[in-house]
Coordinates of C-alpha atoms in Angstrom, one line a residue:
I1 CA 22.6 -6.5 19.9
V2 CA 20.0 -4.5 21.9
T3 CA 18.2 -1.6 20.4
S4 CA 15.8 0.7 22.2
F5 CA 13.2 3.0 20.8
L6 CA 11.3 5.8 22.5
F7 CA 7.8 6.4 21.0
K8 CA 5.6 9.4 21.5
L9 CA 2.0 8.2 21.3
N10 CA -1.1 10.1 20.5
K11 CA -4.2 9.3 22.4
L12 CA -6.8 7.6 20.2
S13 CA -9.9 5.6 21.0
N14 CA -12.7 5.5 18.4
V15 CA -12.3 6.3 14.8
F16 CA -14.8 6.7 11.9
G17 CA -13.9 4.5 9.1
G18 CA -14.4 1.4 6.9
M19 CA -14.7 0.8 3.2
T20 CA -16.3 2.2 0.1
L21 CA -16.4 0.1 -3.1
W22 CA -17.0 0.9 -6.8
E23 CA -17.5 -1.2 -9.9
L24 CA -14.3 -1.7 -11.9
D25 CA -15.8 0.1 -14.9
R26 CA -15.6 3.3 -12.8
T27 CA -11.9 2.9 -12.1
A28 CA -10.7 5.9 -14.1
E29 CA -13.3 8.2 -12.5
V30 CA -12.5 7.0 -9.0
M31 CA -8.7 7.0 -9.3
K32 CA -8.7 10.5 -10.7
W33 CA -11.0 11.8 -8.0
Y34 CA -9.0 9.9 -5.3
S35 CA -5.6 11.2 -6.6
N36 CA -6.8 14.8 -6.2
F37 CA -8.7 14.3 -3.0
I38 CA -6.0 12.5 -0.9
K39 CA -3.3 15.1 -1.9
N40 CA -5.4 17.8 -0.2
A41 CA -7.0 15.8 2.6
P42 CA -6.6 16.9 6.2
E43 CA -4.0 14.9 8.3
D44 CA -6.8 13.4 10.4
L45 CA -8.3 11.6 7.3
S46 CA -6.5 8.8 5.4
G47 CA -7.7 6.3 2.9
F48 CA -5.8 3.7 0.9
F49 CA -6.9 2.7 -2.6
A50 CA -7.3 -1.0 -3.4
F51 CA -8.2 -3.4 -6.1
L52 CA -9.7 -6.5 -4.6
M53 CA -12.0 -9.5 -5.1
V54 CA -14.8 -9.1 -2.6
P55 CA -14.7 -11.8 0.1
P56 CA -17.7 -14.0 0.7
G57 CA -19.0 -12.7 4.1
D58 CA -20.2 -9.8 6.1
P59 CA -20.5 -6.9 5.7
F60 CA -20.6 -7.5 2.0
P61 CA -23.9 -8.4 0.3
K62 CA -24.1 -11.7 -1.5
E63 CA -24.4 -10.1 -4.9
L64 CA -20.9 -8.6 -4.5
H65 CA -19.2 -11.8 -3.3
F66 CA -16.1 -12.7 -5.5
K67 CA -16.7 -9.6 -7.6
K68 CA -13.6 -7.6 -8.7
M69 CA -13.9 -4.0 -7.5
S70 CA -12.0 -0.9 -6.7
G71 CA -12.2 0.4 -3.1
I72 CA -10.9 2.8 -0.5
V73 CA -10.3 1.9 3.1
W74 CA -10.8 5.0 5.2
C75 CA -9.7 6.1 8.7
Y76 CA -10.8 9.5 10.2
T77 CA -9.4 10.3 13.6
G78 CA -11.0 13.8 14.0
P79 CA -14.1 14.7 16.0
E80 CA -17.0 12.3 15.3
K81 CA -19.4 15.2 15.0
N82 CA -17.6 16.3 11.9
S83 CA -17.5 12.9 10.2
Q84 CA -20.5 13.3 8.0
D85 CA -19.2 16.6 6.6
V86 CA -15.7 15.1 6.1
F87 CA -17.2 12.2 4.1
A88 CA -19.7 14.2 2.1
P89 CA -17.2 14.4 -0.9
V90 CA -16.8 10.6 -0.8
R91 CA -20.5 10.0 -0.8
K92 CA -20.9 12.5 -3.7
L93 CA -18.9 10.0 -5.8
R94 CA -21.8 7.5 -5.2
P95 CA -20.0 4.3 -3.9
D96 CA -21.6 1.1 -5.1
F97 CA -21.1 -0.2 -1.5
E98 CA -20.4 1.7 1.7
F99 CA -19.5 0.5 5.2
L100 CA -18.5 3.5 7.3
V101 CA -19.1 3.4 11.1
T102 CA -17.6 4.5 14.4
M103 CA -15.3 1.8 15.8
P104 CA -12.3 1.3 18.1
H105 CA -9.1 1.8 16.1
P106 CA -7.9 -1.8 16.6
V107 CA -11.1 -3.1 15.0
L108 CA -10.3 -1.1 11.9
Q109 CA -6.7 -2.3 11.9
S110 CA -7.7 -6.0 12.2
M111 CA -10.7 -5.9 9.9
F112 CA -9.2 -8.1 7.2
D113 CA -7.0 -10.3 9.5
P114 CA -9.3 -13.4 9.1
L115 CA -8.6 -13.4 5.4
L116 CA -4.8 -13.4 5.7
S117 CA -4.1 -16.4 7.8
P118 CA -0.5 -17.9 8.3
G119 CA 0.9 -20.1 5.6
L120 CA -0.4 -18.2 2.5
Q121 CA 1.7 -18.1 -0.7
M122 CA 2.6 -14.5 -1.4
Y123 CA 4.6 -12.7 -4.1
W124 CA 5.1 -8.9 -3.6
K125 CA 6.2 -6.1 -5.9
A126 CA 6.2 -2.4 -4.9
D127 CA 6.9 1.2 -5.8
F128 CA 6.6 4.7 -4.5
V129 CA 4.2 6.8 -6.6
N130 CA 3.8 10.5 -7.0
D131 CA 0.9 10.8 -9.5
I132 CA -1.5 8.5 -11.4
P133 CA -1.6 9.6 -15.0
D134 CA -4.2 8.3 -17.5
E135 CA -1.8 5.8 -19.0
A136 CA -1.1 4.3 -15.6
I137 CA -4.8 4.1 -14.8
N138 CA -5.3 2.1 -18.0
Q139 CA -2.7 -0.4 -16.9
H140 CA -4.1 -0.6 -13.4
L141 CA -7.6 -1.4 -14.8
K142 CA -6.2 -4.1 -17.0
Y143 CA -4.5 -6.0 -14.2
A144 CA -7.3 -5.4 -11.7
S145 CA -9.6 -7.1 -14.1
E146 CA -7.2 -10.0 -14.2
L147 CA -6.9 -10.5 -10.4
P148 CA -5.8 -14.2 -10.3
T149 CA -7.1 -15.3 -6.9
L150 CA -9.5 -14.2 -4.2
L151 CA -6.8 -12.8 -1.9
S152 CA -4.6 -11.1 -4.6
L153 CA -4.6 -7.3 -4.3
M154 CA -3.1 -3.9 -5.1
H155 CA -3.0 -1.2 -2.4
M156 CA -1.8 2.4 -2.6
Y157 CA -1.1 3.8 0.9
P158 CA -0.9 7.6 1.1
V159 CA 2.4 8.7 2.8
N160 CA 2.0 12.4 2.1
G161 CA 0.8 13.5 5.5
A162 CA 2.9 13.8 8.7
A163 CA 5.4 11.4 7.3
S164 CA 6.4 13.8 4.5
K165 CA 7.5 16.6 6.9
P166 CA 11.1 15.5 7.5
N167 CA 13.6 15.9 4.7
N168 CA 14.6 13.0 2.4
K169 CA 18.1 13.1 4.0
D170 CA 16.9 13.2 7.6
T171 CA 16.5 9.4 7.8
A172 CA 17.2 6.3 5.7
W173 CA 13.9 6.7 3.9
S174 CA 14.6 8.8 0.9
Y175 CA 11.0 9.1 -0.6
R176 CA 9.3 11.3 1.9
D177 CA 8.2 13.4 -0.9
A178 CA 6.2 10.5 -2.5
T179 CA 2.4 10.5 -2.4
W180 CA 1.8 6.8 -2.1
A181 CA 3.6 3.5 -1.2
M182 CA 2.1 1.0 -3.6
V183 CA 2.1 -2.8 -3.2
I184 CA 1.0 -5.4 -5.7
C185 CA 0.6 -8.8 -4.0
G186 CA -0.3 -12.2 -5.5
V187 CA -1.8 -14.3 -2.7
D188 CA -3.2 -17.8 -2.5
P189 CA -3.2 -20.7 0.0
D190 CA -2.4 -23.3 -2.7
P191 CA 1.3 -23.8 -3.5
S192 CA 0.3 -25.0 -7.0
N193 CA -0.8 -21.5 -7.8
K194 CA 2.6 -20.0 -7.1
E195 CA 3.5 -19.3 -10.7
I196 CA 0.1 -17.8 -11.4
I197 CA 0.2 -15.2 -8.6
T198 CA 3.9 -14.5 -9.2
K199 CA 3.5 -13.9 -13.0
W200 CA 0.5 -11.6 -12.4
A201 CA 2.3 -9.6 -9.8
K202 CA 5.5 -9.2 -12.0
D203 CA 3.5 -8.3 -15.1
Y204 CA 1.4 -5.8 -13.2
Y205 CA 4.5 -4.2 -11.7
N206 CA 6.3 -4.1 -15.1
A207 CA 3.3 -2.3 -16.6
V208 CA 3.0 0.5 -14.0
H209 CA 6.6 0.9 -12.8
P210 CA 7.4 3.4 -15.6
Y211 CA 4.9 5.8 -13.9
S212 CA 6.5 5.4 -10.4
A213 CA 8.9 7.5 -8.4
G214 CA 11.6 4.9 -8.6
G215 CA 12.2 3.0 -5.4
A216 CA 9.9 1.1 -3.0
Y217 CA 9.1 0.5 0.7
V218 CA 11.6 -2.3 1.5
N219 CA 9.0 -4.3 3.6
F220 CA 7.0 -4.7 0.3
M221 CA 10.0 -6.0 -1.7
M222 CA 11.0 -9.6 -2.3
H223 CA 14.6 -10.7 -1.5
D224 CA 15.4 -11.5 -5.1
E225 CA 15.2 -8.0 -6.6
G226 CA 18.9 -7.3 -6.7
A227 CA 21.4 -4.7 -5.5
E228 CA 20.3 -2.0 -8.1
R229 CA 16.8 -2.1 -6.8
V230 CA 18.0 -1.6 -3.2
K231 CA 20.1 1.3 -4.3
A232 CA 17.1 2.9 -6.1
T233 CA 15.1 2.5 -2.9
Y234 CA 17.6 4.4 -0.7
K235 CA 18.6 6.8 -3.5
G236 CA 20.9 9.5 -2.3
N237 CA 21.2 8.0 1.2
Y238 CA 22.6 4.7 0.0
E239 CA 26.3 5.5 0.3
R240 CA 25.8 6.8 3.8
L241 CA 24.1 3.6 4.8
V242 CA 26.9 1.6 3.2
S243 CA 29.4 3.4 5.4
I244 CA 27.3 2.7 8.5
K245 CA 27.1 -1.0 7.5
Q246 CA 30.8 -1.1 7.0
K247 CA 31.4 0.2 10.5
Y248 CA 28.9 -2.0 12.4
D249 CA 28.5 -5.1 10.3
P250 CA 31.6 -5.4 8.1
N251 CA 31.0 -9.2 7.5
N252 CA 27.4 -8.7 6.5
L253 CA 25.9 -10.9 9.2
F254 CA 22.5 -9.2 8.7
R255 CA 22.0 -10.1 5.1
V256 CA 18.6 -11.9 4.9
N257 CA 16.9 -8.7 3.8
Q258 CA 17.0 -6.1 1.0
N259 CA 20.7 -6.0 1.6
I260 CA 23.0 -3.0 2.0
A261 CA 26.4 -4.7 1.7
P262 CA 29.8 -3.3 2.7
P263 CA 32.1 -2.6 -0.3
S264 CA 34.2 -5.7 0.7
I265 CA 31.3 -8.0 0.3
A266 CA 30.1 -9.2 -3.1
V267 CA 26.3 -8.7 -3.4

């Protein structure tokens, strides 16, 4: 099977970006601000929200190493001369740590690669999210304070910019009206911690899922989530995908995934 794609690229060299961090006890303040800010941000500014344990190394000062914090990883692709004005509202929120500089885009993309080396144990849970009500913020703070290992995390990636312009029925992705793609990921290099990171990720997900949009980005889902979860993810597009699968893969050869199975195949 050969598939070809034609991509239209946008020229991009340097960007202005990096990370801002806040103490966990400011989580409600920061999440409420971020929720409003990112919904109205220009398309050349993006920032994903994160809970993390600060890694021991540059550019983080020693007093923050291994500290559980909330943060936003930023990327601004507009004119560099405007960057200070664009980030004025961010600085008004008084980050407890700031690392924002001009850098080549690949540097920003690979900034955390050294932490996520091959062979790590990972357990993922995910949802699309439209809003972050106070009840959800309380649950986020609870599980952020219980981050089980140095590499475990929660990220909320905004998908409300250019990606939201097509209709939900234009492609297989049926949550183009969502604000964020959220992922909760328990991560550790030691296999003996498998149950610890898995339980944390599942419990966290169960606590915040009631405030979600329903489905999730399939690349953030585990293979054991079941057929109903897959249907929820494709929503109104699922039956159309089943008919396509029936036509091109009636025997379900491609099944090691969040599977869309033909009607003749038991899931």
